[in-house]
Tab-separated table of C-alpha atoms and ligand atoms in Angstrom:
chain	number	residue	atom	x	y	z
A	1	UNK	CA	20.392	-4.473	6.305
A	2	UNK	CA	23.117	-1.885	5.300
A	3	UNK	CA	22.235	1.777	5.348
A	4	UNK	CA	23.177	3.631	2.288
A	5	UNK	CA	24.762	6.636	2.557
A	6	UNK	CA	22.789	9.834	1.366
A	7	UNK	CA	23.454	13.286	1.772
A	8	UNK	CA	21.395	16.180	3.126
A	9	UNK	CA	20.426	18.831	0.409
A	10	UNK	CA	18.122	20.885	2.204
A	11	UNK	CA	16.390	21.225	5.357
A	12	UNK	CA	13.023	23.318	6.515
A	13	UNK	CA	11.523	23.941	9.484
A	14	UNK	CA	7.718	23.372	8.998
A	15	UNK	CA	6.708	24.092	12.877
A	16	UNK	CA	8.321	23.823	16.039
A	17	UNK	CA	10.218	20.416	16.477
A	18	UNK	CA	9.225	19.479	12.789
A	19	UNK	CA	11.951	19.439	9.889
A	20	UNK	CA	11.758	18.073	6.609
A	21	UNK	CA	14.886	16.935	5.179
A	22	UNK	CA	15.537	15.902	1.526
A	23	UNK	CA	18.362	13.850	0.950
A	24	UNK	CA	20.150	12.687	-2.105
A	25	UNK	CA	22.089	9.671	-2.764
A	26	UNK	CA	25.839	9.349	-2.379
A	27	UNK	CA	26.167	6.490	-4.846
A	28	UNK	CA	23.621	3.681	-4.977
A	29	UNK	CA	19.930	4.688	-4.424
A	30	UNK	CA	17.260	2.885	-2.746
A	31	UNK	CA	14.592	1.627	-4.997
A	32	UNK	CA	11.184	3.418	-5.505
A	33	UNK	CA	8.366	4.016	-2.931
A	34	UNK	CA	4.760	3.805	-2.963
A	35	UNK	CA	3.336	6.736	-1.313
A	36	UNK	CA	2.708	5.654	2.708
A	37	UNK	CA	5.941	3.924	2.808
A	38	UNK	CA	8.629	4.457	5.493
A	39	UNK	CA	12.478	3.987	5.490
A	40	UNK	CA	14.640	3.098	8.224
A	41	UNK	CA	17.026	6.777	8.366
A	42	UNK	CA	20.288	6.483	10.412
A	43	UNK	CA	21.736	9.058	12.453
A	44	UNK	CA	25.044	7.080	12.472
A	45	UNK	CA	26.625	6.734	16.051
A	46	UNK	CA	23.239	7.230	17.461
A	47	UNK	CA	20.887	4.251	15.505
A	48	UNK	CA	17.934	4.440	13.375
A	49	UNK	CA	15.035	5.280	13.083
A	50	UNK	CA	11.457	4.857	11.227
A	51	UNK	CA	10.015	7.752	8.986
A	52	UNK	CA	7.665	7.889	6.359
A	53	UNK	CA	8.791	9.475	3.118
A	54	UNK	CA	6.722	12.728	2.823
A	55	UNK	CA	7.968	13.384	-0.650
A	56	UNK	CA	10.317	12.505	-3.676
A	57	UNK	CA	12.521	13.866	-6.476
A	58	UNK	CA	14.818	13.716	-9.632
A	59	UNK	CA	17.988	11.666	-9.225
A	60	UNK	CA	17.055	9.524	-6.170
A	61	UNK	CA	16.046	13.075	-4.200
A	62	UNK	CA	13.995	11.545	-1.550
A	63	UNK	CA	11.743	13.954	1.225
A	64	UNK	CA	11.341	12.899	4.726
A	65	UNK	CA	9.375	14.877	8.158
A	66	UNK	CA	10.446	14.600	11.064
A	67	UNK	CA	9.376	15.517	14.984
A	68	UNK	CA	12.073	15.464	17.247
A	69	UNK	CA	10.962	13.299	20.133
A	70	UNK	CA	14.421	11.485	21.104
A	71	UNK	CA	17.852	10.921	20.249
A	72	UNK	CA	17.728	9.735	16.599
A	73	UNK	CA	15.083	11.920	15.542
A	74	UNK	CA	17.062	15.321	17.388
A	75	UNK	CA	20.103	14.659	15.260
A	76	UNK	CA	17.969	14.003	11.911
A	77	UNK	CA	15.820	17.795	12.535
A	78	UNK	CA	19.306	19.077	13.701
A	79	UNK	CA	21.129	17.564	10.221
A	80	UNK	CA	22.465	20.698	7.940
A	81	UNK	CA	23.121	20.534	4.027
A	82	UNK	CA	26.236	18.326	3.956
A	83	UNK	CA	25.877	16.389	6.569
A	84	UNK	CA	25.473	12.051	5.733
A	85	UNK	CA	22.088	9.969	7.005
A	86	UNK	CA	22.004	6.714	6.296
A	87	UNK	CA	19.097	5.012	4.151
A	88	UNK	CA	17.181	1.238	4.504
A	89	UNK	CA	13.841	0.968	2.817
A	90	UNK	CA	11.042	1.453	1.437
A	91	UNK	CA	9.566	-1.073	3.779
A	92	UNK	CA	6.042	-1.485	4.098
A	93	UNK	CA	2.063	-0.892	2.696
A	94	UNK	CA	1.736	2.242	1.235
A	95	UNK	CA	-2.000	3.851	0.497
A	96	UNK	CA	-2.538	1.933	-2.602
A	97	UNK	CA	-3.126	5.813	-4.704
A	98	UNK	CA	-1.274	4.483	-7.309
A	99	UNK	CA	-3.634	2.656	-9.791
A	100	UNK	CA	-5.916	5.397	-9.567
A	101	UNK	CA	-8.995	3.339	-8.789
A	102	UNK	CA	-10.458	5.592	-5.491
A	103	UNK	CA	-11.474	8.424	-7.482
A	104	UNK	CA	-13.264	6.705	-10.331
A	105	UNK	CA	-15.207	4.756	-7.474
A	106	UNK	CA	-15.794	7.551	-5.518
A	107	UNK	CA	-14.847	10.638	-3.937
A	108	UNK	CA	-11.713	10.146	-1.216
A	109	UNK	CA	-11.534	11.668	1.637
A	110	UNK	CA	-8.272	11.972	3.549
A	111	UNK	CA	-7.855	13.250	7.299
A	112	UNK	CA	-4.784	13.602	8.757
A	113	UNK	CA	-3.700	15.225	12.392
A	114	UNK	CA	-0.642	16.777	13.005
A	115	UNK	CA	2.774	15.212	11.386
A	116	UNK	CA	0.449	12.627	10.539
A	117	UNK	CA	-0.021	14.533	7.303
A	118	UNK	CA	3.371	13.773	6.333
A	119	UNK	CA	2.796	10.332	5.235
A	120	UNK	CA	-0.190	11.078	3.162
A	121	UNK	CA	1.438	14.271	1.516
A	122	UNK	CA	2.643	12.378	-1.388
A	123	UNK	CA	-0.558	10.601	-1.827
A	124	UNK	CA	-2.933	13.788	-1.454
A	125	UNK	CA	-0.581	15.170	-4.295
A	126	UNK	CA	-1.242	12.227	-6.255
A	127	UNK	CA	-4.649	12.353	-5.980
A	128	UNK	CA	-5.414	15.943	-6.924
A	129	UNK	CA	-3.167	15.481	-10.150
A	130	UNK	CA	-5.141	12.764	-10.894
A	131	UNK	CA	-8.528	14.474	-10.516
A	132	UNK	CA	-7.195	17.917	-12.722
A	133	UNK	CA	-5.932	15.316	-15.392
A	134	UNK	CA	-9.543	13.186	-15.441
A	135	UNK	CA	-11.149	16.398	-15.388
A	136	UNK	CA	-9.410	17.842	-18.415
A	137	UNK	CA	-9.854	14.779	-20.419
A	138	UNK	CA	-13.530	14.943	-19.296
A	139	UNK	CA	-13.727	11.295	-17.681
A	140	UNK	CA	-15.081	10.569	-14.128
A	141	UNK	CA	-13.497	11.254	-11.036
A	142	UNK	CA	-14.449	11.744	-7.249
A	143	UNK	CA	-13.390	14.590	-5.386
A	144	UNK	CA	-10.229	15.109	-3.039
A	145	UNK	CA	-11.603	16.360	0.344
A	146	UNK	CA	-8.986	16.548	3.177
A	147	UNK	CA	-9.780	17.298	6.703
A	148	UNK	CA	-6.940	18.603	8.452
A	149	UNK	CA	-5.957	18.844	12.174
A	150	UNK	CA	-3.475	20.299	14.476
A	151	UNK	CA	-3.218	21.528	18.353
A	152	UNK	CA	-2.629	25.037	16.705
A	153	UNK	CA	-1.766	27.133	13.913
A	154	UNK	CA	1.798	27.260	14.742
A	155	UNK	CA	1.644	23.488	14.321
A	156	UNK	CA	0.505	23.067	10.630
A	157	UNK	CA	2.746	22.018	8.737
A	158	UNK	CA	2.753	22.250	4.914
A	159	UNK	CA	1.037	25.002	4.400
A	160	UNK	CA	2.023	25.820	1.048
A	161	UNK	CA	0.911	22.276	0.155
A	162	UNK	CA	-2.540	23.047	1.457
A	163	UNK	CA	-2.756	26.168	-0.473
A	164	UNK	CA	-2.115	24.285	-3.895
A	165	UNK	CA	-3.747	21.406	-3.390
A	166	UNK	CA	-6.967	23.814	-2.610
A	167	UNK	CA	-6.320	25.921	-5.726
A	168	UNK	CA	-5.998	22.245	-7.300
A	169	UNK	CA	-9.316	21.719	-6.594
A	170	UNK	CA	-9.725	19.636	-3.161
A	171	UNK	CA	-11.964	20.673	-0.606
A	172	UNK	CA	-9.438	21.319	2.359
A	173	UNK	CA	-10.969	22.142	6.078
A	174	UNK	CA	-8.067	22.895	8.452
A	175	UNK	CA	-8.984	23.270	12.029
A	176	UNK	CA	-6.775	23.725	15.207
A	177	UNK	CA	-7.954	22.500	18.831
A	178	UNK	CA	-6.643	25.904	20.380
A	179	UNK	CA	-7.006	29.027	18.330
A	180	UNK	CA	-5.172	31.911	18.332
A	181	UNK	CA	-6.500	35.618	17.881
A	182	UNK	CA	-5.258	35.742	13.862
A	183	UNK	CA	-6.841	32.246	13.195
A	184	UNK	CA	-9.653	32.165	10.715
A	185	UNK	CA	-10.248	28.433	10.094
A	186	UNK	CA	-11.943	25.618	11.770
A	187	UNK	CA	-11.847	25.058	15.706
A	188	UNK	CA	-12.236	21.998	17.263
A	189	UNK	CA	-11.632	18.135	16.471
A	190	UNK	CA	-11.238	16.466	12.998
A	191	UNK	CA	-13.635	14.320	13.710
A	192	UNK	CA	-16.064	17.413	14.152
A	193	UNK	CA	-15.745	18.184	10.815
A	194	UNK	CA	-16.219	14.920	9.059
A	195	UNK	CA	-19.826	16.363	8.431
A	196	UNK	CA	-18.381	19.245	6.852
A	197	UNK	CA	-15.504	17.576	4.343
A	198	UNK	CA	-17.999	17.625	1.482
A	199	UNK	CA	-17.768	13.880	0.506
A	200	UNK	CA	-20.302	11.581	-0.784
A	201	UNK	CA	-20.682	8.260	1.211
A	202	UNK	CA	-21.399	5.983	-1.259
A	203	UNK	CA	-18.066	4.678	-2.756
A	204	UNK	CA	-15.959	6.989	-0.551
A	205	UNK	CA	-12.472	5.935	0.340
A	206	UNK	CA	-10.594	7.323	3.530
A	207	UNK	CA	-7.378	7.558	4.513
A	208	UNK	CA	-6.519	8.475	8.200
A	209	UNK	CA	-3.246	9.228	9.642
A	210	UNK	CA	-2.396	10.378	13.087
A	211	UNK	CA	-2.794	9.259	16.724
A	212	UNK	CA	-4.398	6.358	17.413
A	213	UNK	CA	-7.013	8.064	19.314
A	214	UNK	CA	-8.145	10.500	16.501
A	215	UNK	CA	-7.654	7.376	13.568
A	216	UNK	CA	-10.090	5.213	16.120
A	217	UNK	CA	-12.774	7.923	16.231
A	218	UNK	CA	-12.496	9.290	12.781
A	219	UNK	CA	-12.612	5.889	11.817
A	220	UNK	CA	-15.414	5.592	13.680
A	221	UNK	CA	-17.050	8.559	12.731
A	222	UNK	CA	-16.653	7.594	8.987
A	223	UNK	CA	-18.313	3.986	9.591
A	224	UNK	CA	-21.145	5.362	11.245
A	225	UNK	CA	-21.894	7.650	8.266
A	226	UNK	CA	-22.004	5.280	6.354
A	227	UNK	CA	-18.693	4.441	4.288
A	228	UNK	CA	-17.576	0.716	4.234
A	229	UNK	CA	-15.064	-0.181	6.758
A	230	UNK	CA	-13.137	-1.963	4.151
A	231	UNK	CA	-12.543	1.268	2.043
A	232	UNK	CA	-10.988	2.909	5.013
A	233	UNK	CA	-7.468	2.905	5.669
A	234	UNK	CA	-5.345	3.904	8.599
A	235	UNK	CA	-1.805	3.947	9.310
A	236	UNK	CA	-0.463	2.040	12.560
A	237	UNK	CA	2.866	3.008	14.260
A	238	UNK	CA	5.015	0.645	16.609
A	239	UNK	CA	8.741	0.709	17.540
A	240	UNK	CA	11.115	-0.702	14.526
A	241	UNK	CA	14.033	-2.428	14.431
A	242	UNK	CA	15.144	-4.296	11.482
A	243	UNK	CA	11.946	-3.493	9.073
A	244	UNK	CA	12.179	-6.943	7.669
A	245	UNK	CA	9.719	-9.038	9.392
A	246	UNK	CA	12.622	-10.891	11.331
A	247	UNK	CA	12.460	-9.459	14.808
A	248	UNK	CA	9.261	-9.165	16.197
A	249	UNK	CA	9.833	-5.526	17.432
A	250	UNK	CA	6.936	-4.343	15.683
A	251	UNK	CA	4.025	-7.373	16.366
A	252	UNK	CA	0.857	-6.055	17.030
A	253	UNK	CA	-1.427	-8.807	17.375
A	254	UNK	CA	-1.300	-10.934	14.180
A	255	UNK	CA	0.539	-7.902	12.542
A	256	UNK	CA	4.176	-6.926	11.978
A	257	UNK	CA	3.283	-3.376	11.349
A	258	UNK	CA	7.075	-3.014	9.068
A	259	UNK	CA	5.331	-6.339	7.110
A	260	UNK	CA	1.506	-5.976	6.867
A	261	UNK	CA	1.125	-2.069	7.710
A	262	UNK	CA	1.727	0.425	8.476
A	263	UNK	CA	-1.264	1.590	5.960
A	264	UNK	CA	-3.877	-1.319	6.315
A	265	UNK	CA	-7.514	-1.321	5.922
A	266	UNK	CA	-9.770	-0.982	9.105
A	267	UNK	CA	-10.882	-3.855	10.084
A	268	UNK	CA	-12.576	-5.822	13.261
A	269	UNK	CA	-9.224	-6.931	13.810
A	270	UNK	CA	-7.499	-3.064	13.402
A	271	UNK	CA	-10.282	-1.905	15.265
A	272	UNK	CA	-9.591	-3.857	18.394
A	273	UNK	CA	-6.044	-3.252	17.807
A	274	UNK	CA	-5.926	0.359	17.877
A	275	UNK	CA	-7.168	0.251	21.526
A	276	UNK	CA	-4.332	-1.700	22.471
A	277	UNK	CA	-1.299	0.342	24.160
A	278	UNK	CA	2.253	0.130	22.584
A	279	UNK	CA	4.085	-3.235	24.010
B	301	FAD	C1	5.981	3.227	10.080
B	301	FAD	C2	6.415	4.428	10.877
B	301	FAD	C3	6.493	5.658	10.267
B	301	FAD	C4	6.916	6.779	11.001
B	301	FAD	N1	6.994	7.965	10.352
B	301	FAD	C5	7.460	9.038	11.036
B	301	FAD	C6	7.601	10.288	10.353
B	301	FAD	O1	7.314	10.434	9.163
B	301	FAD	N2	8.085	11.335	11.063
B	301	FAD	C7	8.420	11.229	12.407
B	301	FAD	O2	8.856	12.213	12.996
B	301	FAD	N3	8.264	10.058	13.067
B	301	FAD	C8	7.820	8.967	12.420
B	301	FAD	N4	7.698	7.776	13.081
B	301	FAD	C9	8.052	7.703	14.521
B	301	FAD	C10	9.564	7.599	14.696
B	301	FAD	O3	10.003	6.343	14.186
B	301	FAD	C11	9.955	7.719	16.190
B	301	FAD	O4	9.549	8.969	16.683
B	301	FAD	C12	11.463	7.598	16.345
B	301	FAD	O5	11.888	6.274	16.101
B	301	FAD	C13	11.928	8.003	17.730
B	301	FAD	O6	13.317	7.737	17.829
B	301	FAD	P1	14.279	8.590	18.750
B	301	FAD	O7	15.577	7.897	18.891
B	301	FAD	O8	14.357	10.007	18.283
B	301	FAD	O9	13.534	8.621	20.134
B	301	FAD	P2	13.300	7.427	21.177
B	301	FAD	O10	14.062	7.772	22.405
B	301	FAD	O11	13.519	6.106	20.524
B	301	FAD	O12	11.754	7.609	21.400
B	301	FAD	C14	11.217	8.810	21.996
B	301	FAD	C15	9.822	8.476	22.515
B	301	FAD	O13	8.973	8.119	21.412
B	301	FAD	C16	8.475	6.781	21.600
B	301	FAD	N5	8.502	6.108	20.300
B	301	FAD	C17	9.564	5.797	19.556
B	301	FAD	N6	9.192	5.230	18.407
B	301	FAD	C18	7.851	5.160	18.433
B	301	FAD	C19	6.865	4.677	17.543
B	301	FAD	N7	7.171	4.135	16.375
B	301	FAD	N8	5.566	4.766	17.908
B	301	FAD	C20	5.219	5.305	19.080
B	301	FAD	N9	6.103	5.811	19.955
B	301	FAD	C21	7.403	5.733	19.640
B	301	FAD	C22	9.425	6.102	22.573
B	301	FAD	O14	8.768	5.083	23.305
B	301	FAD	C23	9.799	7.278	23.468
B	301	FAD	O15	8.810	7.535	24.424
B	301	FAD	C24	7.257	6.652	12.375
B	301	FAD	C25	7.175	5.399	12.996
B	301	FAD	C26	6.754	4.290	12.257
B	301	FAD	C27	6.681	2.975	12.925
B	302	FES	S1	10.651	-4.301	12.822
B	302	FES	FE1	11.481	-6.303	12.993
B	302	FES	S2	9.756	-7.580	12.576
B	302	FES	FE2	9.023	-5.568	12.182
């Protein structure tokens, strides 16, 4: 249950209200993450809070984003190089990249709105490494085709990420819900563009990340085109406390989202749950 200490290397603004902050450890590191899994981060004197690592480095370097919404998360996008965080994890599912298996099934298609990119940037890197490697040594592999969303331009984040991950070979569509005059990419909802991505159904994995609305309909939107319900995956997001599977804080339905989630396949049960309003 103890934090660790770690301290803050570097910070970057990536839109307004959204900082990514990679921290190092003091002494003692935790041990390694799967890509979709959180920690608990503590602004100390103020508490802790859940956030998905959206990155990782030499020498226990770990990369979290993070939208300031409240107290906690104000003082962790407010943290300068120097400062001390405090570090419980990695709890959780992650997006189960790691054995390579999606892309020699199929192509993968990943849509993410907003900071809900974040927890999948580790895994879309993954991913496109893995298709330039299989492609060099000439062995199958589905494409990388990520459908990206955001309110507006000013509120993509990761744009450099995009741009090599595109020049890595994945098919990215970005689109905004409100355009400004300078924008030249896609308008409207993710789930508009699902058509567009560039994927082929048949042994197609998706990963989804972002408000429940836009996972239930992409979700949706993917099932009715025909990929298997089982080879989606979504991430869920409730309230944490200890991370642990001890309190109850984060029960949704038969799920403790710190225990079972937050990345879990979308099923009936998922699919009822993401109607359900936070307790
Ligand atoms: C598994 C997981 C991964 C997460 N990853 C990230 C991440 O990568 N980056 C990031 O910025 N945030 C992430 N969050 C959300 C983050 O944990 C909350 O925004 C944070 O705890 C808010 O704390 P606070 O003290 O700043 O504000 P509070 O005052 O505690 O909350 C501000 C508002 O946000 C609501 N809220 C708080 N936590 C949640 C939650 N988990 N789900 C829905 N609403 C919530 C509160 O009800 C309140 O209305 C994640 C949450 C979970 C469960
Ligand atoms: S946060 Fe305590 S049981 Fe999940």
């Amino acid at each position: 249950m103890a934090p660790l200490p770690y301290r803050v290397t570097e910070t970057q603004e990536e839109a307004p209200g959204v900082v990514t902050i990679s921290i190092s450890p003091l002494g003692t590191a935790i041990p390694a993450h799967r890509h979709g899994q959180f920690n608990m981060l503590t602004a100390f004197g103020l508490g802790e809070s859940a956030i998905s690592l959206s990155g990782s480095g030499p020498e226990g370097k770990l990369v979290h984003t993070v939208r300031d919404v409240g107290p906690v998360t104000s003082a962790l996008c407010g943290a300068r190089p120097g400062d001390v965080v405090g570090v419980r994890g990695p709890f959780g599912t992650g997006w189960g990249v790691e054995d390579g298996s999606f892309l020699e099934e199929g192509d993968v298609v990943v849509v993410a709105g907003g900071i809900g990119l974040a927890p999948l940037r580790g895994a879309i890197s993954a991913l496109v490494a893995r298709r330039s490697a299989a492609l060099e040594a000439r062995t199958r592999s589905g494409n990388v085709c990520l459908v990206i969303g955001a309110r507006e331009p000013q509120q993509l984040i990761f744009g450099d990420d995009l741009a090599r991950w595109a020049a890595g070979g994945a098919r990215v569509t970005v689109t905004v819900d409100i355009p400004d005059a300078r924008w030249r990419g896609g308008v409207g909802l993710v789930t508009s563009h699902l058509g567009a991505a560039g994927f082929e159904v048949e042994g197609a994995t998706a990963l989804i990340c972002g408000p429940e609305i836009m996972m239930r309909f992409t979700a949706r939107g993917l099932v009715d085109a025909g990929v298997a319900p089982e080879r989606i995956r979504v991430a869920l997001e409730r309230n944490m406390q200890c991370g642990l599977a001890w309190c109850g804080h984060c029960q949704l339905g038969p799920l403790l989202v710190c225990r079972d989630g937050p990345v879990v396949p979308y099923t009936d049960v998922v699919a009822d749950l993401l109607v359900q309003r936070e307790r």
